Tab-separated table of N, CA and C in Angstrom:
chain	number	residue	atom	x	y	z
A	1	MET	N	39.243	-42.950	-1.470
A	1	MET	CA	40.829	-43.543	-1.465
A	1	MET	C	41.016	-43.998	-0.215
A	2	ALA	N	41.388	-45.277	-0.042
A	2	ALA	CA	41.926	-45.701	1.264
A	2	ALA	C	43.214	-46.293	1.225
A	3	ARG	N	44.060	-46.084	2.344
A	3	ARG	CA	45.462	-46.316	2.494
A	3	ARG	C	45.354	-47.754	3.173
A	4	LEU	N	45.830	-48.869	2.637
A	4	LEU	CA	45.742	-50.225	3.095
A	4	LEU	C	47.183	-50.878	3.130
A	5	ARG	N	47.156	-51.878	3.968
A	5	ARG	CA	48.370	-52.635	4.098
A	5	ARG	C	47.892	-53.941	3.552
A	6	LEU	N	48.705	-54.380	2.347
A	6	LEU	CA	48.378	-55.740	1.783
A	6	LEU	C	49.261	-56.739	2.162
A	7	LEU	N	48.913	-57.895	2.440
A	7	LEU	CA	49.823	-59.075	2.778
A	7	LEU	C	49.755	-60.156	1.724
A	8	TYR	N	50.780	-60.840	1.283
A	8	TYR	CA	50.571	-62.023	0.388
A	8	TYR	C	51.316	-63.033	1.010
A	9	PHE	N	50.771	-64.134	0.916
A	9	PHE	CA	51.176	-65.680	1.446
A	9	PHE	C	51.377	-66.532	0.343
A	10	ALA	N	52.429	-67.724	0.675
A	10	ALA	CA	52.607	-68.866	0.113
A	10	ALA	C	52.850	-68.364	-1.311
A	11	SER	N	52.344	-68.875	-2.462
A	11	SER	CA	52.501	-68.743	-3.794
A	11	SER	C	52.315	-67.397	-4.167
A	12	LEU	N	51.497	-66.571	-3.666
A	12	LEU	CA	51.441	-65.214	-3.951
A	12	LEU	C	52.566	-64.404	-3.435
A	13	ARG	N	53.077	-64.748	-2.307
A	13	ARG	CA	54.499	-64.047	-1.872
A	13	ARG	C	55.457	-64.420	-2.955
A	14	GLU	N	55.632	-65.617	-3.443
A	14	GLU	CA	56.561	-66.023	-4.376
A	14	GLU	C	56.294	-65.285	-5.671
A	15	ALA	N	55.046	-65.137	-6.055
A	15	ALA	CA	54.905	-64.589	-7.505
A	15	ALA	C	55.224	-63.020	-7.350
A	16	THR	N	54.775	-62.182	-6.269
A	16	THR	CA	55.009	-60.929	-6.190
A	16	THR	C	56.405	-60.396	-5.800
A	17	GLY	N	57.060	-61.408	-5.130
A	17	GLY	CA	58.598	-61.201	-4.781
A	17	GLY	C	58.599	-60.473	-3.421
A	18	ILE	N	57.286	-60.362	-2.862
A	18	ILE	CA	57.492	-59.501	-1.464
A	18	ILE	C	56.287	-60.052	-0.668
A	19	ASP	N	56.332	-59.758	0.628
A	19	ASP	CA	55.403	-60.187	1.625
A	19	ASP	C	54.363	-59.340	1.935
A	20	GLY	N	54.580	-58.079	1.668
A	20	GLY	CA	53.223	-57.212	1.806
A	20	GLY	C	53.756	-55.748	1.096
A	21	GLU	N	52.798	-55.013	1.142
A	21	GLU	CA	52.910	-53.624	0.712
A	21	GLU	C	51.873	-52.727	1.064
A	22	ALA	N	52.227	-51.372	1.230
A	22	ALA	CA	51.194	-50.361	1.440
A	22	ALA	C	50.745	-49.798	0.206
A	23	VAL	N	49.421	-49.414	-0.175
A	23	VAL	CA	48.796	-49.190	-1.374
A	23	VAL	C	47.641	-48.353	-0.974
A	24	ASP	N	47.434	-47.128	-1.966
A	24	ASP	CA	46.218	-46.458	-1.921
A	24	ASP	C	45.230	-47.099	-2.895
A	25	SER	N	44.105	-47.181	-2.628
A	25	SER	CA	43.069	-47.925	-3.567
A	25	SER	C	41.755	-47.141	-3.569
A	26	ALA	N	41.194	-46.984	-4.613
A	26	ALA	CA	39.679	-46.291	-4.633
A	26	ALA	C	38.861	-47.538	-5.120
A	27	ALA	N	39.291	-48.859	-5.028
A	27	ALA	CA	38.416	-49.918	-5.231
A	27	ALA	C	37.247	-49.953	-4.446
A	28	PRO	N	36.073	-50.280	-5.017
A	28	PRO	CA	34.803	-50.249	-4.177
A	28	PRO	C	34.568	-51.502	-3.254
A	29	ASP	N	35.330	-52.528	-3.718
A	29	ASP	CA	35.349	-53.788	-2.830
A	29	ASP	C	36.371	-54.509	-3.022
A	30	LEU	N	36.495	-55.666	-2.118
A	30	LEU	CA	38.031	-56.311	-2.122
A	30	LEU	C	38.197	-57.080	-3.405
A	31	ALA	N	37.196	-57.369	-4.252
A	31	ALA	CA	37.175	-58.029	-5.417
A	31	ALA	C	38.104	-57.095	-6.548
A	32	GLY	N	37.650	-55.660	-6.401
A	32	GLY	CA	38.389	-54.881	-7.095
A	32	GLY	C	39.693	-54.517	-6.707
A	33	LEU	N	39.832	-54.604	-5.394
A	33	LEU	CA	41.324	-54.428	-4.888
A	33	LEU	C	42.205	-55.427	-5.614
A	34	TYR	N	41.816	-56.870	-5.357
A	34	TYR	CA	42.632	-57.852	-5.873
A	34	TYR	C	42.797	-57.648	-7.385
A	35	GLU	N	41.898	-57.247	-8.110
A	35	GLU	CA	42.032	-56.896	-9.574
A	35	GLU	C	43.183	-55.940	-9.864
A	36	GLU	N	43.091	-54.751	-8.935
A	36	GLU	CA	44.179	-53.899	-9.036
A	36	GLU	C	45.497	-54.422	-8.851
A	37	VAL	N	45.634	-55.310	-7.728
A	37	VAL	CA	46.946	-55.836	-7.280
A	37	VAL	C	47.382	-56.886	-8.549
A	38	ALA	N	46.286	-57.664	-9.035
A	38	ALA	CA	46.607	-58.784	-9.980
A	38	ALA	C	47.228	-58.196	-11.160
A	39	ALA	N	46.721	-56.970	-11.719
A	39	ALA	CA	47.058	-56.317	-12.800
A	39	ALA	C	48.522	-55.687	-12.383
A	40	ARG	N	48.732	-55.201	-11.531
A	40	ARG	CA	50.032	-54.606	-11.049
A	40	ARG	C	51.117	-55.832	-11.129
A	41	HIS	N	50.775	-56.802	-10.413
A	41	HIS	CA	51.973	-57.807	-10.215
A	41	HIS	C	51.949	-58.910	-11.204
A	42	GLY	N	50.980	-59.025	-12.166
A	42	GLY	CA	50.612	-60.081	-13.229
A	42	GLY	C	50.424	-61.359	-12.528
A	43	LEU	N	49.595	-61.310	-11.503
A	43	LEU	CA	49.030	-62.462	-10.841
A	43	LEU	C	48.149	-63.112	-11.732
A	44	ARG	N	48.099	-64.485	-11.826
A	44	ARG	CA	47.143	-65.274	-12.473
A	44	ARG	C	45.987	-66.079	-11.861
A	45	TRP	N	46.097	-66.003	-10.455
A	45	TRP	CA	45.034	-66.865	-9.618
A	45	TRP	C	43.643	-66.248	-9.741
A	46	PRO	N	42.853	-66.816	-10.282
A	46	PRO	CA	41.483	-66.328	-10.009
A	46	PRO	C	41.091	-66.065	-8.579
A	47	ARG	N	40.414	-65.042	-8.473
A	47	ARG	CA	40.002	-64.786	-7.002
A	47	ARG	C	39.293	-65.971	-6.319
A	48	GLU	N	38.341	-66.555	-7.154
A	48	GLU	CA	37.588	-67.667	-6.943
A	48	GLU	C	38.391	-68.686	-5.991
A	49	HIS	N	39.721	-68.708	-6.428
A	49	HIS	CA	40.719	-69.801	-5.832
A	49	HIS	C	41.290	-69.373	-4.590
A	50	LEU	N	40.869	-67.973	-4.288
A	50	LEU	CA	41.632	-67.368	-3.050
A	50	LEU	C	40.788	-67.097	-1.940
A	51	ARG	N	41.339	-66.976	-0.660
A	51	ARG	CA	40.555	-66.478	0.302
A	51	ARG	C	40.995	-65.074	0.548
A	52	VAL	N	40.262	-63.998	1.141
A	52	VAL	CA	40.688	-62.736	1.462
A	52	VAL	C	40.275	-62.591	2.929
A	53	ALA	N	41.110	-61.938	3.661
A	53	ALA	CA	41.058	-61.414	5.178
A	53	ALA	C	41.320	-60.016	5.274
A	54	VAL	N	40.506	-59.404	6.408
A	54	VAL	CA	40.602	-58.200	6.498
A	54	VAL	C	40.793	-58.062	8.110
A	55	ASP	N	41.952	-57.350	8.426
A	55	ASP	CA	42.351	-57.410	10.029
A	55	ASP	C	42.204	-58.642	10.753
A	56	GLY	N	42.555	-59.645	10.013
A	56	GLY	CA	42.742	-61.006	10.879
A	56	GLY	C	41.569	-61.753	10.852
A	57	ALA	N	40.401	-61.385	10.159
A	57	ALA	CA	39.271	-62.066	10.028
A	57	ALA	C	38.990	-62.343	8.605
A	58	PHE	N	38.522	-63.474	8.251
A	58	PHE	CA	37.959	-63.936	6.761
A	58	PHE	C	36.892	-62.849	6.425
A	59	ALA	N	37.024	-62.347	5.270
A	59	ALA	CA	36.056	-61.440	4.696
A	59	ALA	C	35.178	-61.913	3.249
A	60	ARG	N	34.328	-61.132	3.044
A	60	ARG	CA	33.670	-61.524	1.633
A	60	ARG	C	34.374	-60.597	0.517
A	61	TRP	N	34.409	-60.984	-0.699
A	61	TRP	CA	34.995	-60.168	-1.884
A	61	TRP	C	34.151	-59.113	-2.038
A	62	SER	N	32.848	-58.951	-1.542
A	62	SER	CA	32.052	-57.703	-1.921
A	62	SER	C	32.176	-56.821	-0.757
A	63	ASP	N	33.087	-57.099	0.342
A	63	ASP	CA	33.205	-56.069	1.455
A	63	ASP	C	34.046	-54.789	0.721
A	64	ALA	N	33.654	-53.806	1.324
A	64	ALA	CA	34.513	-52.419	0.938
A	64	ALA	C	35.802	-52.401	1.867
A	65	PRO	N	36.871	-51.819	0.986
A	65	PRO	CA	38.091	-51.805	1.905
A	65	PRO	C	37.992	-50.572	2.927
A	66	ARG	N	38.471	-50.788	4.030
A	66	ARG	CA	38.333	-49.862	5.141
A	66	ARG	C	39.628	-48.970	5.279
A	67	GLU	N	39.780	-47.824	5.469
A	67	GLU	CA	41.052	-47.073	5.536
A	67	GLU	C	42.051	-47.563	6.743
A	68	GLY	N	42.992	-47.906	6.529
A	68	GLY	CA	43.948	-48.470	7.555
A	68	GLY	C	44.034	-49.879	7.712
A	69	SER	N	43.075	-50.592	6.992
A	69	SER	CA	43.052	-51.988	7.356
A	69	SER	C	44.251	-52.804	6.670
A	70	GLU	N	44.351	-53.919	7.129
A	70	GLU	CA	45.360	-54.957	6.688
A	70	GLU	C	44.613	-56.074	5.910
A	71	VAL	N	44.881	-56.068	4.571
A	71	VAL	CA	44.128	-57.179	3.781
A	71	VAL	C	45.273	-58.160	3.407
A	72	ALA	N	44.791	-59.324	3.797
A	72	ALA	CA	45.462	-60.616	3.171
A	72	ALA	C	44.916	-61.337	2.233
A	73	PHE	N	45.713	-61.625	1.016
A	73	PHE	CA	45.257	-62.343	0.045
A	73	PHE	C	45.762	-64.029	0.325
A	74	ILE	N	45.080	-64.855	0.318
A	74	ILE	CA	45.655	-66.295	0.795
A	74	ILE	C	45.095	-67.196	-0.218
A	75	PRO	N	46.097	-67.918	-0.806
A	75	PRO	CA	46.112	-68.727	-1.909
A	75	PRO	C	45.783	-70.206	-1.271
A	76	PRO	N	45.311	-71.197	-2.013
A	76	PRO	CA	45.056	-72.624	-1.361
A	76	PRO	C	46.442	-73.127	-1.055
A	77	VAL	N	46.524	-73.832	0.055
A	77	VAL	CA	47.782	-74.396	0.603
A	77	VAL	C	47.888	-75.883	0.564
A	78	SER	N	48.701	-76.447	-0.007
A	78	SER	CA	48.709	-77.911	0.149
A	78	SER	C	50.087	-78.221	0.964
A	79	GLY	N	49.806	-79.369	1.646
A	79	GLY	CA	50.886	-79.752	2.651
A	79	GLY	C	51.007	-81.418	2.450
A	80	GLY	N	52.085	-81.887	3.088
A	80	GLY	CA	52.279	-83.182	2.888
A	80	GLY	C	52.789	-83.693	4.104
């Protein structure tokens, strides 16, 4: 079990209604962590459309969460 700080940006922040939260997770990888979060908040974005970062650096979905890390889920951003 790892204690993590999750951050949500752009449309994910709008969908969850929060910009971040602390969670305990036993997910074996960041993909599993996102599945837990998506189920809890009813998120509909497939992870293939998102980026994930750990402690300020882009990570792979297959990376394991590390105790005390800050994990950011980042949706595609459009600008004008």
